[in-house]
Amino acid sequence: MEANIRNLISAEEISAALEKMGKEISDDYRGRDLLMVGVLKGAFIVMADLARHISVPVAFDFMAVSSYGASTQTSGVVRILKDLDNEIAGKDVLIVEDIIDSGLTLSYLLKSLQVRRPASLEVAALLLKEGIQRIPLDVKYVGFRIGPEFVVGYGLDYAGLYRNLPYVGVMEET
Ligand code: IMP
Ligand code: MG
């Protein structure tokens, strides 16, 4: 498929932001055990790179949810495609997201995890689209605040493609 992708955030900028975020998380969770919950598929690259900047003991689990079909518009419908493997009661849970757009996915996830009684529940997202959350959300760790454009790369896809780009770019109409 032909597409024009304009570089928005470079690999170097992402790497520096994740290093900073990892240090902050390590400070905040010092003396505790952390459970990082990655939201598949988009978060797999952020999760892997962020985790390597975290110095407290950390365990991993993954959930898969779907809110978009092959479109660039949010559907408002969230489906759990894969739930966590383990219980989270009493654990310090950090949800790792690639991007927060309308916030519908995250608010659904927060609700469904909160009732399982974790010791704490926070969110780390590489990208936050500013000003368009339909639901006010408390995202503790944010890499970059971006505009409303549709982005790909670094885990983010369009119709399943471009997740492997080492940078974040904007899809431009051709
Ligand atoms: P939300 O529920 O609208 O916040 O959307 C969250 C999910 O939609 C993200 O985890 C992504 O999988 C996807 N998404 C939202 N915006 C973009 C984008 O600009 N590019 C690629 N995927 C996106
Ligand atoms: Mg996602």
CSV table of C-alpha atoms and ligand atoms in Angstrom, one decimal:
chain,number,residue,atom,x,y,z
A,1,MET,CA,0.0,0.0,0.0
A,2,GLU,CA,1.3,3.5,-0.9
A,3,ALA,CA,1.3,6.1,1.8
A,4,ASN,CA,3.0,9.3,2.7
A,5,ILE,CA,4.3,9.3,6.3
A,6,ARG,CA,5.6,12.5,7.7
A,7,ASN,CA,8.0,12.2,10.7
A,8,LEU,CA,6.5,13.7,13.8
A,9,ILE,CA,8.5,12.3,16.7
A,10,SER,CA,11.9,10.8,16.0
A,11,ALA,CA,13.3,7.5,17.4
A,12,GLU,CA,15.8,9.6,19.4
A,13,GLU,CA,13.1,11.7,21.0
A,14,ILE,CA,11.0,8.7,21.9
A,15,SER,CA,14.0,6.9,23.4
A,16,ALA,CA,14.9,10.0,25.6
A,17,ALA,CA,11.2,10.3,26.7
A,18,LEU,CA,11.0,6.6,27.7
A,19,GLU,CA,14.2,6.8,29.6
A,20,LYS,CA,12.9,9.8,31.6
A,21,MET,CA,9.6,8.1,32.2
A,22,GLY,CA,11.3,4.9,33.3
A,23,LYS,CA,13.4,6.8,35.8
A,24,GLU,CA,10.3,8.5,37.2
A,25,ILE,CA,8.4,5.2,37.5
A,26,SER,CA,11.4,3.6,39.2
A,27,ASP,CA,11.5,6.4,41.7
A,28,ASP,CA,7.7,6.3,42.3
A,29,TYR,CA,7.6,2.5,42.8
A,30,ARG,CA,10.8,2.2,44.8
A,31,GLY,CA,10.4,-0.6,47.4
A,32,ARG,CA,7.4,-2.1,45.6
A,33,ASP,CA,6.8,-4.7,43.0
A,34,LEU,CA,5.4,-3.5,39.8
A,35,LEU,CA,3.0,-5.3,37.4
A,36,MET,CA,3.1,-3.7,33.9
A,37,VAL,CA,0.0,-4.5,31.9
A,38,GLY,CA,0.5,-3.9,28.2
A,39,VAL,CA,-2.5,-3.2,26.0
A,40,LEU,CA,-2.0,-5.2,22.8
A,41,LYS,CA,-1.2,-4.9,20.1
A,42,GLY,CA,-0.1,-1.3,20.0
A,43,ALA,CA,1.8,-1.1,23.3
A,44,PHE,CA,4.2,-4.0,22.7
A,45,ILE,CA,7.0,-1.8,21.5
A,46,VAL,CA,6.5,0.9,24.2
A,47,MET,CA,6.3,-1.8,26.8
A,48,ALA,CA,9.6,-3.4,25.8
A,49,ASP,CA,11.5,-0.2,25.6
A,50,LEU,CA,10.0,1.5,28.7
A,51,ALA,CA,10.6,-1.7,30.8
A,52,ARG,CA,14.3,-1.6,30.1
A,53,HIS,CA,14.5,1.8,31.8
A,54,ILE,CA,12.8,0.5,35.0
A,55,SER,CA,15.0,-0.6,37.9
A,56,VAL,CA,12.4,-2.0,40.4
A,57,PRO,CA,11.3,-5.7,40.1
A,58,VAL,CA,8.7,-5.8,37.4
A,59,ALA,CA,6.3,-8.6,36.2
A,60,PHE,CA,4.4,-8.4,32.9
A,61,ASP,CA,0.9,-9.3,31.7
A,62,PHE,CA,-1.0,-8.3,28.6
A,63,MET,CA,-4.6,-7.6,27.6
A,64,ALA,CA,-5.8,-7.3,24.1
A,65,VAL,CA,-8.7,-4.9,23.3
A,66,SER,CA,-10.1,-3.6,20.1
A,67,SER,CA,-11.8,-0.3,19.6
A,68,TYR,CA,-11.0,0.4,16.0
A,69,GLY,CA,-11.7,-1.7,13.0
A,70,ALA,CA,-9.7,-0.8,9.9
A,71,SER,CA,-10.8,2.8,10.2
A,72,THR,CA,-9.2,6.0,11.6
A,73,GLN,CA,-12.3,6.9,13.6
A,74,THR,CA,-13.0,5.6,17.1
A,75,SER,CA,-16.0,3.3,17.1
A,76,GLY,CA,-16.8,3.8,20.8
A,77,VAL,CA,-17.1,0.0,21.1
A,78,VAL,CA,-14.4,-1.7,23.2
A,79,ARG,CA,-14.1,-5.5,23.1
A,80,ILE,CA,-11.7,-7.6,25.3
A,81,LEU,CA,-10.0,-10.0,23.0
A,82,LYS,CA,-7.6,-11.4,25.6
A,83,ASP,CA,-7.9,-10.9,29.3
A,84,LEU,CA,-5.0,-10.9,31.9
A,85,ASP,CA,-3.4,-14.3,32.7
A,86,ASN,CA,-3.2,-13.6,36.4
A,87,GLU,CA,-5.1,-12.0,39.3
A,88,ILE,CA,-4.1,-8.4,40.1
A,89,ALA,CA,-5.7,-8.1,43.6
A,90,GLY,CA,-3.2,-6.3,45.9
A,91,LYS,CA,-0.7,-5.6,43.1
A,92,ASP,CA,0.7,-2.3,42.0
A,93,VAL,CA,-0.5,-2.2,38.4
A,94,LEU,CA,0.7,0.1,35.7
A,95,ILE,CA,-1.3,0.0,32.4
A,96,VAL,CA,1.0,0.8,29.4
A,97,GLU,CA,-0.7,2.3,26.4
A,98,ASP,CA,0.6,3.4,23.0
A,99,ILE,CA,-1.9,6.3,22.6
A,100,ILE,CA,-4.9,7.7,24.3
A,101,ASP,CA,-7.4,9.2,21.8
A,102,SER,CA,-11.0,9.5,22.9
A,103,GLY,CA,-10.1,7.8,26.1
A,104,LEU,CA,-12.9,5.3,25.7
A,105,THR,CA,-10.6,2.3,25.6
A,106,LEU,CA,-8.7,3.4,28.7
A,107,SER,CA,-11.7,4.3,30.7
A,108,TYR,CA,-13.2,0.9,30.0
A,109,LEU,CA,-9.9,-0.8,31.0
A,110,LEU,CA,-9.6,1.2,34.2
A,111,LYS,CA,-13.2,0.3,35.2
A,112,SER,CA,-12.7,-3.4,34.5
A,113,LEU,CA,-9.3,-3.5,36.4
A,114,GLN,CA,-10.4,-1.3,39.3
A,115,VAL,CA,-13.1,-3.8,40.4
A,116,ARG,CA,-10.4,-6.5,40.7
A,117,ARG,CA,-8.9,-4.5,43.7
A,118,PRO,CA,-5.3,-3.8,42.8
A,119,ALA,CA,-3.2,-2.0,45.4
A,120,SER,CA,-2.8,0.8,42.9
A,121,LEU,CA,-3.6,1.5,39.3
A,122,GLU,CA,-1.9,4.0,37.1
A,123,VAL,CA,-1.4,4.6,33.4
A,124,ALA,CA,1.7,5.3,31.3
A,125,ALA,CA,1.1,6.3,27.6
A,126,LEU,CA,3.6,7.2,25.0
A,127,LEU,CA,1.1,9.6,23.3
A,128,LEU,CA,-1.9,11.6,24.5
A,129,LYS,CA,-4.0,13.4,21.9
A,130,GLU,CA,-4.7,16.7,23.5
A,131,GLY,CA,-8.1,18.2,24.0
A,132,ILE,CA,-10.3,15.4,22.6
A,133,GLN,CA,-10.8,13.0,25.5
A,134,ARG,CA,-14.5,12.5,25.8
A,135,ILE,CA,-14.0,11.4,29.4
A,136,PRO,CA,-11.6,13.2,31.7
A,137,LEU,CA,-8.8,10.7,32.5
A,138,ASP,CA,-5.9,10.8,34.9
A,139,VAL,CA,-2.9,9.6,33.0
A,140,LYS,CA,0.1,9.8,35.3
A,141,TYR,CA,2.9,9.2,32.8
A,142,VAL,CA,2.7,10.8,29.4
A,143,GLY,CA,5.5,10.8,26.8
A,144,PHE,CA,4.2,13.3,24.3
A,145,ARG,CA,1.1,15.4,23.9
A,146,ILE,CA,0.1,15.6,20.2
A,147,GLY,CA,-2.7,17.1,18.1
A,148,PRO,CA,-5.7,15.3,16.7
A,149,GLU,CA,-3.8,13.9,13.6
A,150,PHE,CA,-3.8,10.1,13.0
A,151,VAL,CA,-0.3,8.7,13.7
A,152,VAL,CA,1.4,5.5,13.0
A,153,GLY,CA,4.7,3.8,13.9
A,154,TYR,CA,6.3,2.6,17.2
A,155,GLY,CA,3.5,0.1,17.7
A,156,LEU,CA,0.7,2.2,16.2
A,157,ASP,CA,-0.9,0.9,13.1
A,158,TYR,CA,-3.1,1.8,10.2
A,159,ALA,CA,-5.1,-1.3,9.1
A,160,GLY,CA,-2.5,-3.5,10.8
A,161,LEU,CA,0.6,-2.0,9.1
A,162,TYR,CA,3.4,0.4,10.1
A,163,ARG,CA,3.7,-0.8,13.7
A,164,ASN,CA,7.4,-1.5,13.1
A,165,LEU,CA,8.4,2.1,12.1
A,166,PRO,CA,11.0,3.2,14.7
A,167,TYR,CA,9.5,6.7,14.8
A,168,VAL,CA,6.0,8.2,15.1
A,169,GLY,CA,4.7,9.7,11.9
A,170,VAL,CA,1.6,11.3,10.5
A,171,MET,CA,-0.4,9.6,7.7
A,172,GLU,CA,-1.0,12.0,4.9
A,173,GLU,CA,-3.7,11.7,2.3
A,174,THR,CA,-2.3,10.8,-1.1
B,1,IMP,P1,-9.4,5.6,22.2
B,1,IMP,O1,-10.3,4.6,22.8
B,1,IMP,O2,-10.1,6.5,21.3
B,1,IMP,O3,-8.6,6.4,23.3
B,1,IMP,O4,-8.4,4.9,21.3
B,1,IMP,C1,-7.4,4.1,21.8
B,1,IMP,C2,-6.9,3.1,20.8
B,1,IMP,O5,-7.2,3.5,19.4
B,1,IMP,C3,-5.4,3.2,20.9
B,1,IMP,O6,-4.9,2.3,21.8
B,1,IMP,C4,-5.0,2.8,19.5
B,1,IMP,O7,-4.9,1.4,19.3
B,1,IMP,C5,-6.1,3.4,18.6
B,1,IMP,N1,-5.7,4.7,18.1
B,1,IMP,C6,-6.1,5.9,18.5
B,1,IMP,N2,-5.6,6.9,17.9
B,1,IMP,C7,-4.7,6.4,17.0
B,1,IMP,C8,-3.8,6.9,16.0
B,1,IMP,O8,-3.7,8.1,15.8
B,1,IMP,N3,-3.1,6.0,15.3
B,1,IMP,C9,-3.2,4.6,15.5
B,1,IMP,N4,-4.0,4.1,16.4
B,1,IMP,C10,-4.8,5.0,17.1
B,2,MG,MG,-4.0,0.5,21.6
